[in-house]
Coordinates of C-alpha atoms in Angstrom, one line a residue:
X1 CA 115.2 94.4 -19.7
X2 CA 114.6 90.7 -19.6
X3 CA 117.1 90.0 -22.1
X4 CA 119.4 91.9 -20.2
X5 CA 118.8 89.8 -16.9
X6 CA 119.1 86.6 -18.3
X7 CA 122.4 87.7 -20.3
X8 CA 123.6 89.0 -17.1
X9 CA 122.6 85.7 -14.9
X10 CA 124.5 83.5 -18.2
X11 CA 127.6 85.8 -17.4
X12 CA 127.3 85.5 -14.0
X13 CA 126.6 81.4 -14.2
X14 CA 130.0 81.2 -16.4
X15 CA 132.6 83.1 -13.5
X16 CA 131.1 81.2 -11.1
X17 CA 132.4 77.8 -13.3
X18 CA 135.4 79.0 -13.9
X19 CA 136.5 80.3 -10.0
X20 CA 135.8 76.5 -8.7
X21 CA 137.6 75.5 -11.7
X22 CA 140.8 77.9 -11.1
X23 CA 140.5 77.1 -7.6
X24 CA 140.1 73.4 -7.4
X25 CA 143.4 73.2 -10.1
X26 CA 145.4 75.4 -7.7
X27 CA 144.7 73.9 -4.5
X28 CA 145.3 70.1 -6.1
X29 CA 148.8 71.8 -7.9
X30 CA 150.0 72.3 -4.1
X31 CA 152.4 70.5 -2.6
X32 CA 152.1 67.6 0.0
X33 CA 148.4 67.0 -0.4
X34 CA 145.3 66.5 1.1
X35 CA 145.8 63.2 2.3
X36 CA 148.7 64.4 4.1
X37 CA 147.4 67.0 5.8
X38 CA 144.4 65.1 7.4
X39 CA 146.8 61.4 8.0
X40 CA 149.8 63.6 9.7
X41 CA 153.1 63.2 8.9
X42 CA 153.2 59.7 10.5
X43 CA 151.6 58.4 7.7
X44 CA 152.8 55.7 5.9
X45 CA 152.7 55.8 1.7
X46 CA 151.0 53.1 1.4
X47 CA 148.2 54.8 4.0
X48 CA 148.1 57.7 2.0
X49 CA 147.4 55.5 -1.4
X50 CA 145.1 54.0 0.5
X51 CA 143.4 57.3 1.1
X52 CA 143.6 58.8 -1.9
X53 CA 142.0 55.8 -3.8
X54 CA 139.3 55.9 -1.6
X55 CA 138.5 59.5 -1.4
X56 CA 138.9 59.6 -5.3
X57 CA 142.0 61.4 -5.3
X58 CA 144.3 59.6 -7.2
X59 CA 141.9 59.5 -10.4
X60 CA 142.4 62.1 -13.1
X61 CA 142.1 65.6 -12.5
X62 CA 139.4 66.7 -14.9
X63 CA 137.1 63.6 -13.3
X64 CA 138.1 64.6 -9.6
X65 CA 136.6 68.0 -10.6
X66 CA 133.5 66.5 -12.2
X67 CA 132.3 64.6 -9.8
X68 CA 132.8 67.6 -7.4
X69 CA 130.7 69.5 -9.7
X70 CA 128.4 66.7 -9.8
X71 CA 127.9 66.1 -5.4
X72 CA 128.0 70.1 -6.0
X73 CA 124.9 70.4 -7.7
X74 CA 123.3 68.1 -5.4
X75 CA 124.3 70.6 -2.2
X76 CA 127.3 68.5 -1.3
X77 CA 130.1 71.1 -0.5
X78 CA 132.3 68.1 1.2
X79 CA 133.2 67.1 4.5
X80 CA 136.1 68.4 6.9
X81 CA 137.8 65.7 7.9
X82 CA 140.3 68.7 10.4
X83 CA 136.9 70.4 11.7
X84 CA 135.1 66.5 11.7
X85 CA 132.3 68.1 10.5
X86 CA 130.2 68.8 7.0
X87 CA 131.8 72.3 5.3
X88 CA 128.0 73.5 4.8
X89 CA 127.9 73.0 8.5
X90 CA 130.8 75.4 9.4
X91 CA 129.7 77.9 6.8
X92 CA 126.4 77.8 8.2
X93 CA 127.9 78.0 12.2
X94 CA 130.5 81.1 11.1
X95 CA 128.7 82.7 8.1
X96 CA 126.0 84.9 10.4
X97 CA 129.0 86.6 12.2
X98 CA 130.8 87.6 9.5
X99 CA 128.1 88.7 8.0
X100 CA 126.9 91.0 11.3
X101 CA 130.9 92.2 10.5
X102 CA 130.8 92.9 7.2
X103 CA 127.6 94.9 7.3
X104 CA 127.9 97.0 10.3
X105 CA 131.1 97.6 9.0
X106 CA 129.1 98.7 5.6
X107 CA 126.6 100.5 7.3
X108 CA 129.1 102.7 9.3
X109 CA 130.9 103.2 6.1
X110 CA 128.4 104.9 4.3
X111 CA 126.7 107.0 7.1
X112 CA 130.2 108.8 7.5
X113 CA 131.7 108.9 3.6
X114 CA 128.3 110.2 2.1
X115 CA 128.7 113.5 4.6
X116 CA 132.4 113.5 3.7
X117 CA 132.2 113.1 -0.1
X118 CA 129.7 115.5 -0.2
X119 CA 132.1 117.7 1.6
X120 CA 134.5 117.4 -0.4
X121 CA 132.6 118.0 -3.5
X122 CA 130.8 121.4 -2.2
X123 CA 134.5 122.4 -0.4
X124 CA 136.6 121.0 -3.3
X125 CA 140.1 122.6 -4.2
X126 CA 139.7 124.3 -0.8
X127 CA 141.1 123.1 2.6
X128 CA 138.0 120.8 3.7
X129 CA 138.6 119.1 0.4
X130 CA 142.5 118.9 0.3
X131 CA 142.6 117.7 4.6
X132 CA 139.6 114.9 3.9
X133 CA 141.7 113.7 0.4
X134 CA 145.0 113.5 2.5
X135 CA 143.1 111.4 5.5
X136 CA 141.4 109.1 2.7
X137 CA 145.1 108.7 1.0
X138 CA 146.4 107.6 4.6
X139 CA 143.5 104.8 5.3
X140 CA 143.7 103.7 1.7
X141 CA 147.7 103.0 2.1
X142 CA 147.7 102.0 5.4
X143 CA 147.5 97.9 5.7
X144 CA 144.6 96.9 7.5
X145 CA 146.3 94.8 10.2
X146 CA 148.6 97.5 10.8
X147 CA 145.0 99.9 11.9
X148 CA 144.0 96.8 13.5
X149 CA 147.3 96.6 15.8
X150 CA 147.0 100.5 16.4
X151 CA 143.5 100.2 17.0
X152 CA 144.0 97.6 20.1
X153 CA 147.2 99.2 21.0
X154 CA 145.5 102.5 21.6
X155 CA 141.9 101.7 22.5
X156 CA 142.6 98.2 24.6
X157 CA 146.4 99.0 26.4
X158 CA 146.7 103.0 26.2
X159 CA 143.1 103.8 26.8
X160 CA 141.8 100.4 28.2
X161 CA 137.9 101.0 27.4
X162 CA 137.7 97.8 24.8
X163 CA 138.5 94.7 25.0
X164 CA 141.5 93.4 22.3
X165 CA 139.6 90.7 21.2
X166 CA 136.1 89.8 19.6
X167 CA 133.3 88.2 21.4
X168 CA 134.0 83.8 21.1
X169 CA 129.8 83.7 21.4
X170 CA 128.5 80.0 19.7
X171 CA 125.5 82.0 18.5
X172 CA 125.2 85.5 16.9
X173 CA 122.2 85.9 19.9
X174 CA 125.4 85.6 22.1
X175 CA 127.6 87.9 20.4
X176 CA 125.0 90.5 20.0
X177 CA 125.2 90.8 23.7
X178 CA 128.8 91.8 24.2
X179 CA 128.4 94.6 21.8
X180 CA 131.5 96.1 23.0
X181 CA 133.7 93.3 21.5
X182 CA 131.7 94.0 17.9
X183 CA 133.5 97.8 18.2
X184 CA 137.1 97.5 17.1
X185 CA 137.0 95.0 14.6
X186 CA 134.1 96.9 12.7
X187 CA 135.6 100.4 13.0
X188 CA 138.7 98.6 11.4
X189 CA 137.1 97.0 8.6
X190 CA 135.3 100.3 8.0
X191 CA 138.5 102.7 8.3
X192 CA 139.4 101.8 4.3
X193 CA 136.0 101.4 3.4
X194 CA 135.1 105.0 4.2
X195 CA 138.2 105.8 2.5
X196 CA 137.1 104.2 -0.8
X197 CA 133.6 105.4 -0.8
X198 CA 134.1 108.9 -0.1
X199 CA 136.4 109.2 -2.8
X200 CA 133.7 108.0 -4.9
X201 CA 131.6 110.1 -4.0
X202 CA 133.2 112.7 -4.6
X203 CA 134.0 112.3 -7.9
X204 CA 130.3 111.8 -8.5
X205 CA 129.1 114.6 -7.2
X206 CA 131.3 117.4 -8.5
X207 CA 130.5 115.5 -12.0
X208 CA 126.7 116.3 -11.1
X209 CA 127.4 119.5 -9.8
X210 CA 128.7 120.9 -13.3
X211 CA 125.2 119.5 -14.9
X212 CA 122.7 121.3 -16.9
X213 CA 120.0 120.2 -14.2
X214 CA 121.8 121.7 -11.7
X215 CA 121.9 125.2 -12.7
X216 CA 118.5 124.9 -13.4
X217 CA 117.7 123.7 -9.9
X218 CA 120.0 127.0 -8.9
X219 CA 118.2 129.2 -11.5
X220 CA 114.8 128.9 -9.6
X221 CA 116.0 129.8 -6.6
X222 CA 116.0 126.5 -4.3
X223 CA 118.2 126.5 -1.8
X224 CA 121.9 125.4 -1.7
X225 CA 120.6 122.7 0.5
X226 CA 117.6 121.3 -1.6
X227 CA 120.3 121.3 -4.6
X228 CA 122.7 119.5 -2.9
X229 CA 120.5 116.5 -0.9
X230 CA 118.2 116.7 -3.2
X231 CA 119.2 116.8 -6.7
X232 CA 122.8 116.2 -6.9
X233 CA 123.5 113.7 -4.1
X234 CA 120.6 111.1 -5.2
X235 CA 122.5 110.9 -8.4
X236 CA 125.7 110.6 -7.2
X237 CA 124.9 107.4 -5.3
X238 CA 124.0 105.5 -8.8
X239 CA 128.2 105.0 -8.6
X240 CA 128.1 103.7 -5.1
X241 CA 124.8 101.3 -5.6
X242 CA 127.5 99.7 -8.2
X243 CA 130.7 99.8 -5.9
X244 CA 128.3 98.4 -3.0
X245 CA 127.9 95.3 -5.1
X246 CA 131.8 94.8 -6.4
X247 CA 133.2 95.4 -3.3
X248 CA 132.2 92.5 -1.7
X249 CA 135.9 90.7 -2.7
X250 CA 137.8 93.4 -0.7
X251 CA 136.0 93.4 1.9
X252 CA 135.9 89.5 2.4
X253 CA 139.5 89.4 2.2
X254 CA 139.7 93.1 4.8
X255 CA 137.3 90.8 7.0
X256 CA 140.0 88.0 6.8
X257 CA 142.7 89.8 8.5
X258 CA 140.6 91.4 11.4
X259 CA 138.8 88.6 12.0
X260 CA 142.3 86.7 12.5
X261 CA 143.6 89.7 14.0
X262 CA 140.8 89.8 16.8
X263 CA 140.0 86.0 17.1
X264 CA 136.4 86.7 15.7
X265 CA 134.9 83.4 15.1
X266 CA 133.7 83.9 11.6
X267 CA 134.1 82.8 7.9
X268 CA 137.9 84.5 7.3
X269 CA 138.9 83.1 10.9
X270 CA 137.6 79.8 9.0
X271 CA 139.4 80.2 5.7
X272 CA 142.7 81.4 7.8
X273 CA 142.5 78.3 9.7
X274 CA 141.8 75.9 7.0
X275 CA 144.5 77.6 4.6
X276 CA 147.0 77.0 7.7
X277 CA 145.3 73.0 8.0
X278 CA 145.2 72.8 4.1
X279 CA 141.5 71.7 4.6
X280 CA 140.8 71.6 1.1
X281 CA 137.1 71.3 1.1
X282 CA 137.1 74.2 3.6
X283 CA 138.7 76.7 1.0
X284 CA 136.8 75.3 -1.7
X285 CA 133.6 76.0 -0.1
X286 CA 134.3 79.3 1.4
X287 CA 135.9 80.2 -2.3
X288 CA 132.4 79.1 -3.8
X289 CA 130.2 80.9 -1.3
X290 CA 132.3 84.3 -2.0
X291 CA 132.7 84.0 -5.6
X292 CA 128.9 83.5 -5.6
X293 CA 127.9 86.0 -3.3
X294 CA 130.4 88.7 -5.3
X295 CA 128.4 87.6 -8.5
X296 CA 125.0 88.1 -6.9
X297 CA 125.9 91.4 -5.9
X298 CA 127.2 92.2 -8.8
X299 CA 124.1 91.5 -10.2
X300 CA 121.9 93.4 -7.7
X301 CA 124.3 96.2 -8.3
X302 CA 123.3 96.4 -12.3
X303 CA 119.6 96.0 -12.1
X304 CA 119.0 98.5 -9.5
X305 CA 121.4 100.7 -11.1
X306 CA 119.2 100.0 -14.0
X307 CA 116.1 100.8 -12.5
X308 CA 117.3 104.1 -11.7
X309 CA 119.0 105.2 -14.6
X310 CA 116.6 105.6 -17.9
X311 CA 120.0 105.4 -20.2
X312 CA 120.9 101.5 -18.9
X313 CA 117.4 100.8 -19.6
X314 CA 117.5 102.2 -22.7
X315 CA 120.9 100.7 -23.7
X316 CA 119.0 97.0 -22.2
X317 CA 116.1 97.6 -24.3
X318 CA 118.3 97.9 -27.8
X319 CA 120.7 95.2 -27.1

């Protein structure tokens, strides 16, 4: 298992490299320029050359990356010259909300596809089953801004009993308090979650349900019930526990949109803004913090899924 952790962490330590890598060449391959974009279009040339040979970027691109790697590793994400402010500063000021977002958003996922999964896999091929997989099909395909947009036009204009927009508290203490703002954007970002999950789930469980253990379970005489919550849907989850973990990317760039779409002052409003700005060190640092955090839960995702499931540990003990 510990060879197994620390192949896993080596893995992990390598895509992390290589996403500031990719993203660093992209973002310098981009016309007009960081210098540019902070000095206006007033700017003179020889302004700008004076900029960029101060800032370092006019020196070769593999040593512009190094020594970013290098103030990297000493905690040095950069400094917003648009925001006039350190970019570990703004991800620290934003990251909390988007974070409240992301997991209410999670949380209210999960309580409502686990009882529709399950549906779906104790119903299946029968109208429960077919009207759930049609209502999953629709979320999937429809784009998020577009449930946003419905979501304010019915909720906020047709049935005025939310407001349109997200609370614009400094603090999460002070968005916490207008709870009502919170309701729209998380129902939104949870709309094609619950679609994605419950598919999963169901999948999972009608594998489970045509196990050995299971008719065993049936054979001396437990109830339906007891079979169900407590044989076949703890296994089912072992899928999820890994989808929880891999998700993450989606449902940054889901939390993106609504967060632009209802002014919520968090990290995708952030990255919006800066992309808009071309704030370089702004998407470079919220790129960083994402690909890292996707990586971690990745991570999480395998060992617990590993400590739950004797033929991963088995397969980590051999290898």
């Amino acid at each position: 298992m510990t060879r197994y952790l620390l192949t896993r962490l080596g893995q992990a330590l390598v895509i992390v490299i290589l996403v500031t890598l990719i993203t660093f060449v992209i973002l310098h391959l981009l016309p007009g320029g960081a210098a540019r974009a902070i000095l206006g279009k007033e700017a003179t040339l020889q302004q700008i050359a004076a900029f960029n040979h101060e800032m370092g970027y006019d020196r070769p691109l593999w040593e512009q990356y190094a020594m970013y790697l290098q103030r990297l590793v000493q905690g040095d994400l950069g400094y917003s010259f648009q925001l006039n402010q350190s970019v570990a500063e703004a991800i620290v000021q934003r990251l909390p909300k988007t974070m409240l977002l992301s997991l209410a958003s999670t949380l209210l996922a999960v309580v409502v596809a686990v009882p529709l999964g399950v549906v779906q896999a104790v119903r299946r091929n029968r109208w429960p089953d077919y009207t759930i997989n049609a209502l999953s099909l629709l979320a999937y395909a429809t784009p998020i801004f577009f449930m946003g947009l419905m979501m304010i036009i019915l909720f906020s204009q047709v049935w005025p009993v939310l407001p349109p927009e997200a609370s614009q508290g400094f603090t999460l203490a002070e968005m916490l308090a207008d709870p009502a703002g919170l309701v729209l954007p998380t129902v939104t970002l949870a709309i094609l979650t619950v679609a994605v999950y419950s598919r999963y789930i169901r999948s999972s469980m009608v594998d489970n349900l045509n196990e050995n253990y299971v008719r065993t379970a049936r054979s001396k005489g437990l109830s339906e019930g007891r079979v169900i919550v407590g044989h076949t849907l703890r296994n089912g989850l072992f899928p999820v526990i890994t989808l929880l973990g891999m998700y993450l990317p989606a449902l940054f760039s889901g939390a993106l949109v609504v967060e632009r779409l209802f002014n919520f002052p968090g990290m995708g409003l952030l990255f919006w803004q800066a992309a808009l700005k071309r704030d370089y060190p702004i998407l470079l640092g919220v790129t960083l913090l994402i690909s890292v955090a996707t990586v971690v839960g990745a991570l999480v995702a395998d060992v617990l899924y590993a400590a739950v499931d004797p033929r991963v540990r088995l397969r980590a003990g051999r290898s």
